[in-house]
Structures are given as C-alpha cells and as structure tokens.
Amino acid sequence: MKKIVLVPDSFKGTMSSGEICAILAEEARKVWPEAETISIPVADGGEGSVDAFLAAVGGKRVEEPCKGPYWEDIAGFYGRLPGDTAVVEMAAAAGLPLAGDRLCPEQTTTYGVGQLIRAALRSGAKKVIVGLGGSATNDGGAGMAAALGVRFLRRAGEVYVPTGGTLEQLERIDLSGLDPLLEGAEVTAMCDIDNPLCGPAGASAVFGPQKGADQAMVERLDRGLGHLADVAAEALGRDLRDLPGAGAAGGMGFGMAALLGSRLQMGIDTVLDAVDFAHLLEGADLVITGEGRIDSQSLRGKVVVGVARRAKASGVPVAALVGDIGEGAEAVCGQGVTGIFSTNRAAIPFAQARLRAKEDMRLTAANLFRFLGRMGH
C-alpha cells in the first residue's frame, strides 16, 4: 500500500471528521509505515467548516468584525485558502450558539454573513464558498444581501433590512446597488439539504422550532418567506422558492441563489472541488470514507456516495467505515463503494455505543488494514 486517501464524514455526536482521519492514519501506519496518507476532513457547512477547509488544504483564518444575529458587534472570521478562494461559514455571524438563550427567529439577521462575504471579496478572493448551516435566522438571506448592497423597500419607499418578522412589510427589491466585486467572483453555497423555501417541508416548518419558533410563529415566518419569494420573483422574472436547498439555513439558500446568483452545491462536492480531489487520487491505492449511518438515503449525495463516485471514475477502490448499516445500503456499491464495514462491535443502544465509538473505529480500521496487509496490498 503506497497511498491512502482518507475522506470520512463526522459521526454526529461521537467523532469529528478530523478525529476519524487521525485514527485511520495512525492505524494505517502500523501496517504500512512508509505509506502516504492524505487526510481530508469534511466540512458540512455548519460550525467548524472554515477550520475543516484549512485543515484539508491549508491557508489562514482571518478575523473580521461583523454583526451578530441580534445586530450586536462580534468578532467574526473567514478562511482564506491558497490561491484566490475564501470560505465563509454563516454560523460565524448568525449561528445558533451566538443567540444563546435568546431564541427568536423573527428578530435575527444574516447581515453579518454578508459583511464577511464582502470582506473576503475585498481581500481579493475571486471564489467564495459559503457554508449554510447552524443558523439562528429565518430571513431568507435578506440581511446578507443588504450588507452586499441590495436595497429592500417598504411600501412608503423606506429602505430597511428585513428580518424574519418583517419580511411581510417588503414592497420592492432593488438589486442595482449590488457590490460590483460580485460580478467577477464565483460564489458557491454549500448546502446538504433539498428543502424548498416554503410550505410543510420549508425552512420555517422544518427548522423554525429548533430556533425558538412556536407554531404560530412558524406560520408567520412561512408567510414572510413566501412574500419575499413573490417580491423577488417580480424583480428577477423567475421564482426560485421551490429550488432544492432554497430552505437551507432559514431560507439562506434562497437568498444566495436568487439575490446573489450563487450556485447551491452539496457540501462534499464543494470540498472535493476545493482540494482538487482528482489530483489527490493520482497514484492512490485506496480511499476510505464513512459516515454515522449508511442506507438508501445515502444515495442522495451524502459524503460516502460523493466520494465513491469520483473515486470510481479514477478506478480507485473505496472502503466505507460506518456506524449503522440500514435498509438499502448495498445500493451504494453500484456508485463505487467496494466494501461497507460497520464499526459497531456490540449490539447496544447508541447512548452506550457513542462512549466507545473512537475505540471501535480504531479496532475496525486495524482489522481492515491487517487483512489488506496479509493479502499483499
């Protein structure tokens, strides 16, 4: 074994992607001391995405003051990767932890996220990746767009920055003041959900309660996002409310696509593009990926399948180390996964299994590597 590429997702609630990479690399070196291991911690768009990208490809964390979810001044940040790429995680400016115990998605804003995007562009970035996830907001990305020059007007012609609770006051959107730096830049939104903007599967109904919304507020927030979509459709000549991913992060997916013209992309594809995965696969003997649970839903573009499809195109075998194996998991083998290996070594509830997850991962990896070593790989 000369070269092993490690691209696992995190095991939610037990291990980060970076921790799994470290365990796999250590166990691989016990069998093949001279083997090259390449670790690619996977970012999902939420908190920690900037650090994951920096760990995968290098670069630096840039501190940047911005507004928090309740318009307070906070110490925000973004990541500057090698070349002309920057990474912004919206959780750095509008994240749920920043809201503390004060949860009210009618009042929170994504304005600070727009400030971070603007700062990245002014630093010379020509490509900006924005991670959507972990937000305390439900403003459809209106605050973010306002920070980048979009004007939102009430019926009397007054310019304001809408929040989830004031979107229904919107009369008109003026895109003429959009920051000109966006014209020469490529902005991609990392988004791992396919929810539409509105309705029972939309941003407010599905994600509003975890941000502090009761049923009455959910209904108001949903009406507000629907109204934003109506007014935006008048300004743009197209309606994007049903775009898969529009409902991500309180409708931030909609705001990114409709108001900035951004592309919504699955997180794993964004990561693999950023690290030039095709180049890293050159000369690789094995790819190891994984996630907490694999089943038929994994075919929708999650980490294992996203990695496997690209490795298959390069002819590199893929081992998937997973916690649970659910119904329909075998379907991923047709996407390039060579073998699926469960790390759950005992039939115990998750509350108990999570306490031994790291050691179980280590033992499973050791077994796999020993077997391959004896087979002469």
mmCIF file of C-alpha atoms in Angstrom:
data_model
loop_
_atom_site.group_PDB
_atom_site.id
_atom_site.type_symbol
_atom_site.label_atom_id
_atom_site.label_comp_id
_atom_site.label_asym_id
_atom_site.label_seq_id
_atom_site.Cartn_x
_atom_site.Cartn_y
_atom_site.Cartn_z
ATOM 1 C CA MET A 1 0.000 0.000 0.000
ATOM 2 C CA LYS A 2 1.619 3.219 -1.172
ATOM 3 C CA LYS A 3 -1.051 5.887 -0.845
ATOM 4 C CA ILE A 4 -4.325 6.048 1.091
ATOM 5 C CA VAL A 5 -6.781 8.953 0.846
ATOM 6 C CA LEU A 6 -8.994 9.495 3.922
ATOM 7 C CA VAL A 7 -12.286 11.369 3.415
ATOM 8 C CA PRO A 8 -14.737 10.469 6.206
ATOM 9 C CA ASP A 9 -17.730 12.489 7.314
ATOM 10 C CA SER A 10 -18.117 13.149 11.025
ATOM 11 C CA PHE A 11 -20.037 10.662 13.147
ATOM 12 C CA LYS A 12 -22.522 13.117 14.640
ATOM 13 C CA GLY A 13 -22.301 13.271 18.412
ATOM 14 C CA THR A 14 -19.264 11.000 18.625
ATOM 15 C CA MET A 15 -16.301 11.909 16.385
ATOM 16 C CA SER A 16 -15.349 14.761 14.103
ATOM 17 C CA SER A 17 -14.062 14.118 10.608
ATOM 18 C CA GLY A 18 -10.627 15.258 11.735
ATOM 19 C CA GLU A 19 -10.578 12.834 14.656
ATOM 20 C CA ILE A 20 -11.516 9.939 12.380
ATOM 21 C CA CYS A 21 -8.783 10.875 9.903
ATOM 22 C CA ALA A 22 -6.227 10.859 12.723
ATOM 23 C CA ILE A 23 -7.298 7.403 13.916
ATOM 24 C CA LEU A 24 -7.249 5.934 10.400
ATOM 25 C CA ALA A 25 -3.852 7.408 9.560
ATOM 26 C CA GLU A 26 -2.335 6.093 12.783
ATOM 27 C CA GLU A 27 -3.656 2.559 12.259
ATOM 28 C CA ALA A 28 -2.592 2.534 8.598
ATOM 29 C CA ARG A 29 0.989 3.430 9.531
ATOM 30 C CA LYS A 30 1.148 0.447 11.894
ATOM 31 C CA VAL A 31 0.708 -1.863 8.887
ATOM 32 C CA TRP A 32 2.414 0.212 6.180
ATOM 33 C CA PRO A 33 4.951 2.555 7.859
ATOM 34 C CA GLU A 34 6.038 4.009 4.523
ATOM 35 C CA ALA A 35 2.568 4.593 3.114
ATOM 36 C CA GLU A 36 1.440 8.125 2.315
ATOM 37 C CA THR A 37 -1.858 9.062 3.950
ATOM 38 C CA ILE A 38 -3.793 12.124 2.823
ATOM 39 C CA SER A 39 -6.446 13.376 5.242
ATOM 40 C CA ILE A 40 -9.378 15.473 4.022
ATOM 41 C CA PRO A 41 -11.620 16.496 6.940
ATOM 42 C CA VAL A 42 -15.104 17.050 5.575
ATOM 43 C CA ALA A 43 -16.949 20.311 6.186
ATOM 44 C CA ASP A 44 -20.751 20.223 6.204
ATOM 45 C CA GLY A 45 -21.390 23.959 6.004
ATOM 46 C CA GLY A 46 -22.093 24.485 9.697
ATOM 47 C CA GLU A 47 -19.895 25.473 12.607
ATOM 48 C CA GLY A 48 -16.303 24.343 12.080
ATOM 49 C CA SER A 49 -16.415 24.429 8.281
ATOM 50 C CA VAL A 50 -13.684 27.052 7.965
ATOM 51 C CA ASP A 51 -11.347 25.061 10.204
ATOM 52 C CA ALA A 52 -12.091 21.878 8.243
ATOM 53 C CA PHE A 53 -11.132 23.526 4.953
ATOM 54 C CA LEU A 54 -7.973 24.989 6.473
ATOM 55 C CA ALA A 55 -7.005 21.572 7.824
ATOM 56 C CA ALA A 56 -7.605 19.978 4.425
ATOM 57 C CA VAL A 57 -5.824 22.435 2.134
ATOM 58 C CA GLY A 58 -4.015 24.974 4.306
ATOM 59 C CA GLY A 59 -4.477 28.719 4.395
ATOM 60 C CA LYS A 60 -5.231 31.092 7.242
ATOM 61 C CA ARG A 61 -8.099 32.193 9.440
ATOM 62 C CA VAL A 62 -8.856 35.902 9.047
ATOM 63 C CA GLU A 63 -10.500 37.761 11.912
ATOM 64 C CA GLU A 64 -13.167 40.221 10.782
ATOM 65 C CA PRO A 65 -15.590 42.202 12.984
ATOM 66 C CA CYS A 66 -19.223 41.918 11.933
ATOM 67 C CA LYS A 67 -22.775 41.986 13.224
ATOM 68 C CA GLY A 68 -24.133 39.007 15.111
ATOM 69 C CA PRO A 69 -27.655 37.557 14.882
ATOM 70 C CA TYR A 70 -29.121 40.333 17.040
ATOM 71 C CA TRP A 71 -27.132 43.154 15.398
ATOM 72 C CA GLU A 72 -24.526 43.092 18.153
ATOM 73 C CA ASP A 73 -20.867 43.689 17.306
ATOM 74 C CA ILE A 74 -18.954 40.396 17.331
ATOM 75 C CA ALA A 75 -15.545 39.076 16.296
ATOM 76 C CA GLY A 76 -16.309 37.199 13.099
ATOM 77 C CA PHE A 77 -13.907 35.383 10.810
ATOM 78 C CA TYR A 78 -13.489 33.698 7.463
ATOM 79 C CA GLY A 79 -10.901 31.382 5.937
ATOM 80 C CA ARG A 80 -8.519 32.312 3.158
ATOM 81 C CA LEU A 81 -7.352 29.241 1.255
ATOM 82 C CA PRO A 82 -4.313 29.048 -1.027
ATOM 83 C CA GLY A 83 -4.915 30.868 -4.295
ATOM 84 C CA ASP A 84 -7.954 33.082 -4.631
ATOM 85 C CA THR A 85 -10.552 31.124 -2.618
ATOM 86 C CA ALA A 86 -12.211 32.155 0.653
ATOM 87 C CA VAL A 87 -14.564 30.203 2.916
ATOM 88 C CA VAL A 88 -17.312 31.808 4.997
ATOM 89 C CA GLU A 89 -19.395 29.791 7.439
ATOM 90 C CA MET A 90 -22.627 31.596 8.215
ATOM 91 C CA ALA A 91 -22.520 30.161 11.738
ATOM 92 C CA ALA A 92 -19.633 32.566 12.439
ATOM 93 C CA ALA A 93 -22.018 35.524 12.223
ATOM 94 C CA ALA A 94 -25.525 34.109 12.508
ATOM 95 C CA GLY A 95 -25.055 30.800 14.308
ATOM 96 C CA LEU A 96 -27.472 29.360 16.844
ATOM 97 C CA PRO A 97 -24.830 29.312 19.631
ATOM 98 C CA LEU A 98 -24.343 33.065 19.167
ATOM 99 C CA ALA A 99 -28.001 33.605 20.053
ATOM 100 C CA GLY A 100 -27.521 31.958 23.437
ATOM 101 C CA ASP A 101 -30.787 31.518 25.341
ATOM 102 C CA ARG A 102 -32.455 34.301 23.367
ATOM 103 C CA LEU A 103 -34.074 32.378 20.527
ATOM 104 C CA CYS A 104 -36.383 34.395 18.273
ATOM 105 C CA PRO A 105 -36.021 33.850 14.503
ATOM 106 C CA GLU A 106 -38.395 36.749 13.838
ATOM 107 C CA GLN A 107 -35.701 39.155 15.040
ATOM 108 C CA THR A 108 -32.393 37.620 13.914
ATOM 109 C CA THR A 109 -30.417 38.673 10.860
ATOM 110 C CA THR A 110 -27.846 37.317 8.409
ATOM 111 C CA TYR A 111 -26.393 40.811 7.890
ATOM 112 C CA GLY A 112 -23.064 39.777 9.418
ATOM 113 C CA VAL A 113 -22.721 36.944 6.927
ATOM 114 C CA GLY A 114 -22.920 39.461 4.102
ATOM 115 C CA GLN A 115 -20.250 41.550 5.833
ATOM 116 C CA LEU A 116 -17.931 38.526 5.927
ATOM 117 C CA ILE A 117 -18.565 37.782 2.237
ATOM 118 C CA ARG A 118 -17.825 41.418 1.407
ATOM 119 C CA ALA A 119 -14.603 41.340 3.443
ATOM 120 C CA ALA A 120 -13.471 38.185 1.650
ATOM 121 C CA LEU A 121 -14.128 39.793 -1.741
ATOM 122 C CA ARG A 122 -12.269 42.949 -0.772
ATOM 123 C CA SER A 123 -9.291 40.865 0.299
ATOM 124 C CA GLY A 124 -9.007 39.723 -3.318
ATOM 125 C CA ALA A 125 -10.921 36.459 -3.252
ATOM 126 C CA LYS A 126 -12.382 35.508 -6.639
ATOM 127 C CA LYS A 127 -14.097 32.388 -5.377
ATOM 128 C CA VAL A 128 -16.129 32.392 -2.162
ATOM 129 C CA ILE A 129 -17.591 29.264 -0.584
ATOM 130 C CA VAL A 130 -20.392 29.991 1.887
ATOM 131 C CA GLY A 131 -21.360 27.207 4.293
ATOM 132 C CA LEU A 132 -25.074 27.132 5.058
ATOM 133 C CA GLY A 133 -25.885 25.539 8.379
ATOM 134 C CA GLY A 134 -26.363 26.036 12.086
ATOM 135 C CA SER A 135 -28.150 29.355 11.760
ATOM 136 C CA ALA A 136 -30.382 31.192 14.236
ATOM 137 C CA THR A 137 -32.069 33.052 11.373
ATOM 138 C CA ASN A 138 -35.135 32.867 9.139
ATOM 139 C CA ASP A 139 -34.762 35.993 6.994
ATOM 140 C CA GLY A 140 -34.347 34.314 3.598
ATOM 141 C CA GLY A 141 -30.850 35.756 3.324
ATOM 142 C CA ALA A 142 -32.222 39.302 3.145
ATOM 143 C CA GLY A 143 -29.791 40.609 5.770
ATOM 144 C CA MET A 144 -26.854 39.057 3.957
ATOM 145 C CA ALA A 145 -27.945 40.623 0.669
ATOM 146 C CA ALA A 146 -28.464 44.029 2.302
ATOM 147 C CA ALA A 147 -24.862 44.018 3.530
ATOM 148 C CA LEU A 148 -23.808 43.470 -0.089
ATOM 149 C CA GLY A 149 -25.792 46.397 -1.461
ATOM 150 C CA VAL A 150 -29.296 45.052 -2.176
ATOM 151 C CA ARG A 151 -31.954 47.568 -1.136
ATOM 152 C CA PHE A 152 -35.219 46.372 0.448
ATOM 153 C CA LEU A 153 -38.030 48.924 0.465
ATOM 154 C CA ARG A 154 -41.247 49.168 2.444
ATOM 155 C CA ARG A 155 -44.478 50.436 0.896
ATOM 156 C CA ALA A 156 -43.670 54.078 1.715
ATOM 157 C CA GLY A 157 -40.330 53.751 -0.067
ATOM 158 C CA GLU A 158 -38.339 53.444 3.167
ATOM 159 C CA VAL A 159 -35.187 51.340 2.897
ATOM 160 C CA TYR A 160 -34.790 48.766 5.671
ATOM 161 C CA VAL A 161 -33.107 45.456 6.444
ATOM 162 C CA PRO A 162 -35.783 42.761 6.776
ATOM 163 C CA THR A 163 -35.723 40.070 9.427
ATOM 164 C CA GLY A 164 -37.957 37.026 9.543
ATOM 165 C CA GLY A 165 -40.617 39.025 11.353
ATOM 166 C CA THR A 166 -40.646 41.992 8.955
ATOM 167 C CA LEU A 167 -40.448 40.306 5.553
ATOM 168 C CA GLU A 168 -44.201 40.808 5.027
ATOM 169 C CA GLN A 169 -43.619 44.584 5.031
ATOM 170 C CA LEU A 170 -41.489 44.294 1.888
ATOM 171 C CA GLU A 171 -42.783 46.096 -1.179
ATOM 172 C CA ARG A 172 -39.837 46.131 -3.586
ATOM 173 C CA ILE A 173 -36.284 44.852 -4.047
ATOM 174 C CA ASP A 174 -33.653 46.978 -5.784
ATOM 175 C CA LEU A 175 -30.636 44.993 -6.988
ATOM 176 C CA SER A 176 -28.890 47.907 -8.688
ATOM 177 C CA GLY A 177 -26.533 48.575 -5.778
ATOM 178 C CA LEU A 178 -25.175 45.031 -5.527
ATOM 179 C CA ASP A 179 -21.435 45.087 -4.751
ATOM 180 C CA PRO A 180 -19.616 45.175 -8.121
ATOM 181 C CA LEU A 181 -16.949 42.804 -6.787
ATOM 182 C CA LEU A 182 -19.552 40.041 -7.074
ATOM 183 C CA GLU A 183 -19.570 40.398 -10.864
ATOM 184 C CA GLY A 184 -16.082 38.954 -11.219
ATOM 185 C CA ALA A 185 -16.438 36.378 -8.461
ATOM 186 C CA GLU A 186 -17.832 32.864 -8.203
ATOM 187 C CA VAL A 187 -19.930 32.374 -5.079
ATOM 188 C CA THR A 188 -20.942 28.853 -4.124
ATOM 189 C CA ALA A 189 -23.278 27.929 -1.283
ATOM 190 C CA MET A 190 -22.580 24.632 0.490
ATOM 191 C CA CYS A 191 -25.955 23.046 1.148
ATOM 192 C CA ASP A 192 -26.678 19.454 2.142
ATOM 193 C CA ILE A 193 -30.462 19.619 2.295
ATOM 194 C CA ASP A 194 -33.000 19.854 -0.515
ATOM 195 C CA ASN A 195 -35.879 21.570 1.293
ATOM 196 C CA PRO A 196 -37.848 24.228 -0.610
ATOM 197 C CA LEU A 197 -38.266 27.708 0.825
ATOM 198 C CA CYS A 198 -41.882 27.473 1.971
ATOM 199 C CA GLY A 199 -44.582 25.022 2.972
ATOM 200 C CA PRO A 200 -44.613 21.952 5.225
ATOM 201 C CA ALA A 201 -41.128 20.931 4.071
ATOM 202 C CA GLY A 202 -39.809 24.503 4.023
ATOM 203 C CA ALA A 203 -37.370 26.438 6.178
ATOM 204 C CA SER A 204 -39.844 27.686 8.776
ATOM 205 C CA ALA A 205 -41.813 24.477 9.344
ATOM 206 C CA VAL A 206 -38.842 22.116 9.472
ATOM 207 C CA PHE A 207 -36.134 24.196 11.115
ATOM 208 C CA GLY A 208 -38.025 27.048 12.826
ATOM 209 C CA PRO A 209 -38.887 25.165 16.035
ATOM 210 C CA GLN A 210 -35.242 24.426 16.849
ATOM 211 C CA LYS A 211 -34.585 28.164 16.580
ATOM 212 C CA GLY A 212 -37.301 29.023 19.081
ATOM 213 C CA ALA A 213 -40.444 29.334 16.927
ATOM 214 C CA ASP A 214 -43.790 28.067 18.199
ATOM 215 C CA GLN A 215 -46.478 27.020 15.748
ATOM 216 C CA ALA A 216 -47.970 30.496 15.402
ATOM 217 C CA MET A 217 -44.523 31.975 14.716
ATOM 218 C CA VAL A 218 -43.750 29.215 12.211
ATOM 219 C CA GLU A 219 -46.837 30.218 10.247
ATOM 220 C CA ARG A 220 -45.881 33.905 10.314
ATOM 221 C CA LEU A 221 -42.314 33.134 9.262
ATOM 222 C CA ASP A 222 -43.535 30.950 6.410
ATOM 223 C CA ARG A 223 -45.826 33.710 5.145
ATOM 224 C CA GLY A 224 -42.905 36.132 5.298
ATOM 225 C CA LEU A 225 -40.654 33.888 3.221
ATOM 226 C CA GLY A 226 -43.467 33.348 0.725
ATOM 227 C CA HIS A 227 -43.881 37.105 0.405
ATOM 228 C CA LEU A 228 -40.127 37.537 -0.081
ATOM 229 C CA ALA A 229 -40.295 34.980 -2.890
ATOM 230 C CA ASP A 230 -43.190 36.868 -4.511
ATOM 231 C CA VAL A 231 -41.379 40.211 -4.450
ATOM 232 C CA ALA A 232 -38.104 38.649 -5.579
ATOM 233 C CA ALA A 233 -39.880 36.986 -8.495
ATOM 234 C CA GLU A 234 -41.115 40.405 -9.648
ATOM 235 C CA ALA A 235 -37.573 41.795 -9.526
ATOM 236 C CA LEU A 236 -35.903 38.777 -11.137
ATOM 237 C CA GLY A 237 -38.522 37.487 -13.538
ATOM 238 C CA ARG A 238 -38.186 33.973 -12.074
ATOM 239 C CA ASP A 239 -39.424 32.230 -8.957
ATOM 240 C CA LEU A 240 -36.872 30.161 -7.036
ATOM 241 C CA ARG A 241 -38.907 29.236 -3.956
ATOM 242 C CA ASP A 242 -39.042 25.560 -4.965
ATOM 243 C CA LEU A 243 -35.353 25.294 -5.797
ATOM 244 C CA PRO A 244 -33.917 22.302 -3.888
ATOM 245 C CA GLY A 245 -31.959 23.776 -0.987
ATOM 246 C CA ALA A 246 -33.796 27.123 -1.010
ATOM 247 C CA GLY A 247 -34.989 26.375 2.515
ATOM 248 C CA ALA A 248 -31.489 25.798 3.904
ATOM 249 C CA ALA A 249 -30.483 27.865 6.938
ATOM 250 C CA GLY A 250 -33.698 29.835 7.318
ATOM 251 C CA GLY A 251 -34.049 30.438 3.595
ATOM 252 C CA MET A 252 -30.418 31.473 3.156
ATOM 253 C CA GLY A 253 -30.216 29.063 0.215
ATOM 254 C CA PHE A 254 -32.939 31.085 -1.492
ATOM 255 C CA GLY A 255 -31.196 34.391 -0.795
ATOM 256 C CA MET A 256 -27.873 33.130 -2.094
ATOM 257 C CA ALA A 257 -29.382 31.797 -5.325
ATOM 258 C CA ALA A 258 -31.988 34.486 -6.020
ATOM 259 C CA LEU A 259 -30.257 37.636 -4.804
ATOM 260 C CA LEU A 260 -26.584 36.818 -5.422
ATOM 261 C CA GLY A 261 -26.947 34.364 -8.301
ATOM 262 C CA SER A 262 -24.986 31.768 -6.339
ATOM 263 C CA ARG A 263 -24.828 28.077 -7.134
ATOM 264 C CA LEU A 264 -26.131 25.689 -4.460
ATOM 265 C CA GLN A 265 -23.895 22.635 -4.224
ATOM 266 C CA MET A 266 -23.712 19.590 -1.976
ATOM 267 C CA GLY A 267 -21.069 20.047 0.692
ATOM 268 C CA ILE A 268 -18.996 17.022 -0.276
ATOM 269 C CA ASP A 269 -18.782 18.151 -3.913
ATOM 270 C CA THR A 270 -17.667 21.590 -2.759
ATOM 271 C CA VAL A 271 -14.958 20.083 -0.558
ATOM 272 C CA LEU A 272 -13.708 17.707 -3.246
ATOM 273 C CA ASP A 273 -13.541 20.523 -5.795
ATOM 274 C CA ALA A 274 -11.647 22.762 -3.357
ATOM 275 C CA VAL A 275 -8.972 20.137 -2.617
ATOM 276 C CA ASP A 276 -8.627 19.070 -6.293
ATOM 277 C CA PHE A 277 -9.646 15.528 -5.408
ATOM 278 C CA ALA A 278 -8.954 14.143 -8.884
ATOM 279 C CA HIS A 279 -5.319 15.163 -8.481
ATOM 280 C CA LEU A 280 -5.101 13.630 -4.990
ATOM 281 C CA LEU A 281 -6.432 10.333 -6.364
ATOM 282 C CA GLU A 282 -3.482 10.003 -8.731
ATOM 283 C CA GLY A 283 -1.422 7.015 -7.595
ATOM 284 C CA ALA A 284 -3.847 6.184 -4.743
ATOM 285 C CA ASP A 285 -4.315 2.528 -3.805
ATOM 286 C CA LEU A 286 -7.319 3.008 -1.529
ATOM 287 C CA VAL A 287 -9.869 5.608 -0.444
ATOM 288 C CA ILE A 288 -11.508 5.323 2.961
ATOM 289 C CA THR A 289 -14.688 7.250 3.627
ATOM 290 C CA GLY A 290 -17.560 6.838 6.068
ATOM 291 C CA GLU A 291 -20.490 8.311 7.930
ATOM 292 C CA GLY A 292 -22.537 7.541 11.024
ATOM 293 C CA ARG A 293 -25.237 5.644 9.165
ATOM 294 C CA ILE A 294 -25.483 4.384 5.618
ATOM 295 C CA ASP A 295 -28.773 3.431 3.967
ATOM 296 C CA SER A 296 -30.798 4.158 0.843
ATOM 297 C CA GLN A 297 -30.858 7.877 1.743
ATOM 298 C CA SER A 298 -27.082 7.985 1.296
ATOM 299 C CA LEU A 299 -27.673 7.902 -2.457
ATOM 300 C CA ARG A 300 -28.954 11.491 -2.290
ATOM 301 C CA GLY A 301 -25.433 12.845 -2.429
ATOM 302 C CA LYS A 302 -24.004 12.499 1.047
ATOM 303 C CA VAL A 303 -20.306 12.059 1.732
ATOM 304 C CA VAL A 304 -19.821 8.346 1.047
ATOM 305 C CA VAL A 305 -21.511 8.388 -2.345
ATOM 306 C CA GLY A 306 -19.998 11.733 -3.345
ATOM 307 C CA VAL A 307 -16.514 10.386 -2.638
ATOM 308 C CA ALA A 308 -17.186 6.981 -4.191
ATOM 309 C CA ARG A 309 -18.472 8.349 -7.476
ATOM 310 C CA ARG A 310 -15.303 10.336 -8.040
ATOM 311 C CA ALA A 311 -13.015 7.522 -6.916
ATOM 312 C CA LYS A 312 -14.828 5.118 -9.233
ATOM 313 C CA ALA A 313 -14.115 7.414 -12.176
ATOM 314 C CA SER A 314 -10.410 7.161 -11.310
ATOM 315 C CA GLY A 315 -10.506 3.397 -10.729
ATOM 316 C CA VAL A 316 -9.619 3.587 -7.030
ATOM 317 C CA PRO A 317 -11.333 1.147 -4.594
ATOM 318 C CA VAL A 318 -13.344 2.631 -1.727
ATOM 319 C CA ALA A 319 -13.914 1.246 1.766
ATOM 320 C CA ALA A 320 -16.766 2.779 3.761
ATOM 321 C CA LEU A 321 -16.468 2.603 7.558
ATOM 322 C CA VAL A 322 -19.866 3.375 9.060
ATOM 323 C CA GLY A 323 -21.719 3.146 12.333
ATOM 324 C CA ASP A 324 -25.056 1.654 11.331
ATOM 325 C CA ILE A 325 -25.913 -0.148 8.101
ATOM 326 C CA GLY A 326 -29.561 0.401 7.211
ATOM 327 C CA GLU A 327 -32.010 -0.801 4.579
ATOM 328 C CA GLY A 328 -30.853 -0.325 1.006
ATOM 329 C CA ALA A 329 -27.226 0.355 1.945
ATOM 330 C CA GLU A 330 -25.946 -2.087 -0.671
ATOM 331 C CA ALA A 331 -27.111 0.286 -3.400
ATOM 332 C CA VAL A 332 -24.059 2.460 -2.743
ATOM 333 C CA CYS A 333 -21.848 -0.349 -4.056
ATOM 334 C CA GLY A 334 -23.112 0.472 -7.527
ATOM 335 C CA GLN A 335 -21.830 4.028 -7.032
ATOM 336 C CA GLY A 336 -18.237 2.966 -6.444
ATOM 337 C CA VAL A 337 -18.125 1.673 -2.860
ATOM 338 C CA THR A 338 -16.120 -1.564 -2.817
ATOM 339 C CA GLY A 339 -16.995 -2.659 0.713
ATOM 340 C CA ILE A 340 -19.005 -1.468 3.739
ATOM 341 C CA PHE A 341 -17.673 -2.127 7.242
ATOM 342 C CA SER A 342 -19.639 -1.399 10.402
ATOM 343 C CA THR A 343 -17.730 -0.008 13.381
ATOM 344 C CA ASN A 344 -20.457 -1.084 15.813
ATOM 345 C CA ARG A 345 -18.867 -4.064 17.529
ATOM 346 C CA ALA A 346 -21.613 -4.665 20.094
ATOM 347 C CA ALA A 347 -25.418 -4.699 19.881
ATOM 348 C CA ILE A 348 -26.017 -1.864 22.335
ATOM 349 C CA PRO A 349 -28.060 1.369 22.239
ATOM 350 C CA PHE A 350 -26.487 4.477 20.723
ATOM 351 C CA ALA A 351 -26.244 6.175 24.128
ATOM 352 C CA GLN A 352 -23.815 3.455 25.165
ATOM 353 C CA ALA A 353 -22.181 2.887 21.776
ATOM 354 C CA ARG A 354 -21.171 6.549 21.425
ATOM 355 C CA LEU A 355 -18.991 6.243 24.535
ATOM 356 C CA ARG A 356 -16.827 3.618 22.827
ATOM 357 C CA ALA A 357 -17.088 4.937 19.265
ATOM 358 C CA LYS A 358 -13.463 6.056 18.929
ATOM 359 C CA GLU A 359 -12.055 2.765 20.162
ATOM 360 C CA ASP A 360 -14.467 0.814 17.951
ATOM 361 C CA MET A 361 -13.368 2.890 14.962
ATOM 362 C CA ARG A 362 -9.736 2.160 15.788
ATOM 363 C CA LEU A 363 -10.332 -1.596 16.122
ATOM 364 C CA THR A 364 -12.333 -1.764 12.890
ATOM 365 C CA ALA A 365 -9.653 0.140 10.985
ATOM 366 C CA ALA A 366 -6.927 -2.084 12.433
ATOM 367 C CA ASN A 367 -8.806 -5.208 11.330
ATOM 368 C CA LEU A 368 -9.279 -3.871 7.808
ATOM 369 C CA PHE A 369 -5.661 -2.817 7.429
ATOM 370 C CA ARG A 370 -4.303 -6.086 8.842
ATOM 371 C CA PHE A 371 -6.415 -8.046 6.390
ATOM 372 C CA LEU A 372 -5.297 -5.969 3.433
ATOM 373 C CA GLY A 373 -1.694 -6.219 4.600
ATOM 374 C CA ARG A 374 -1.844 -10.009 4.714
ATOM 375 C CA MET A 375 -3.387 -10.023 1.242
ATOM 376 C CA GLY A 376 -0.296 -8.240 -0.028
ATOM 377 C CA HIS A 377 -1.914 -4.841 -0.602
#
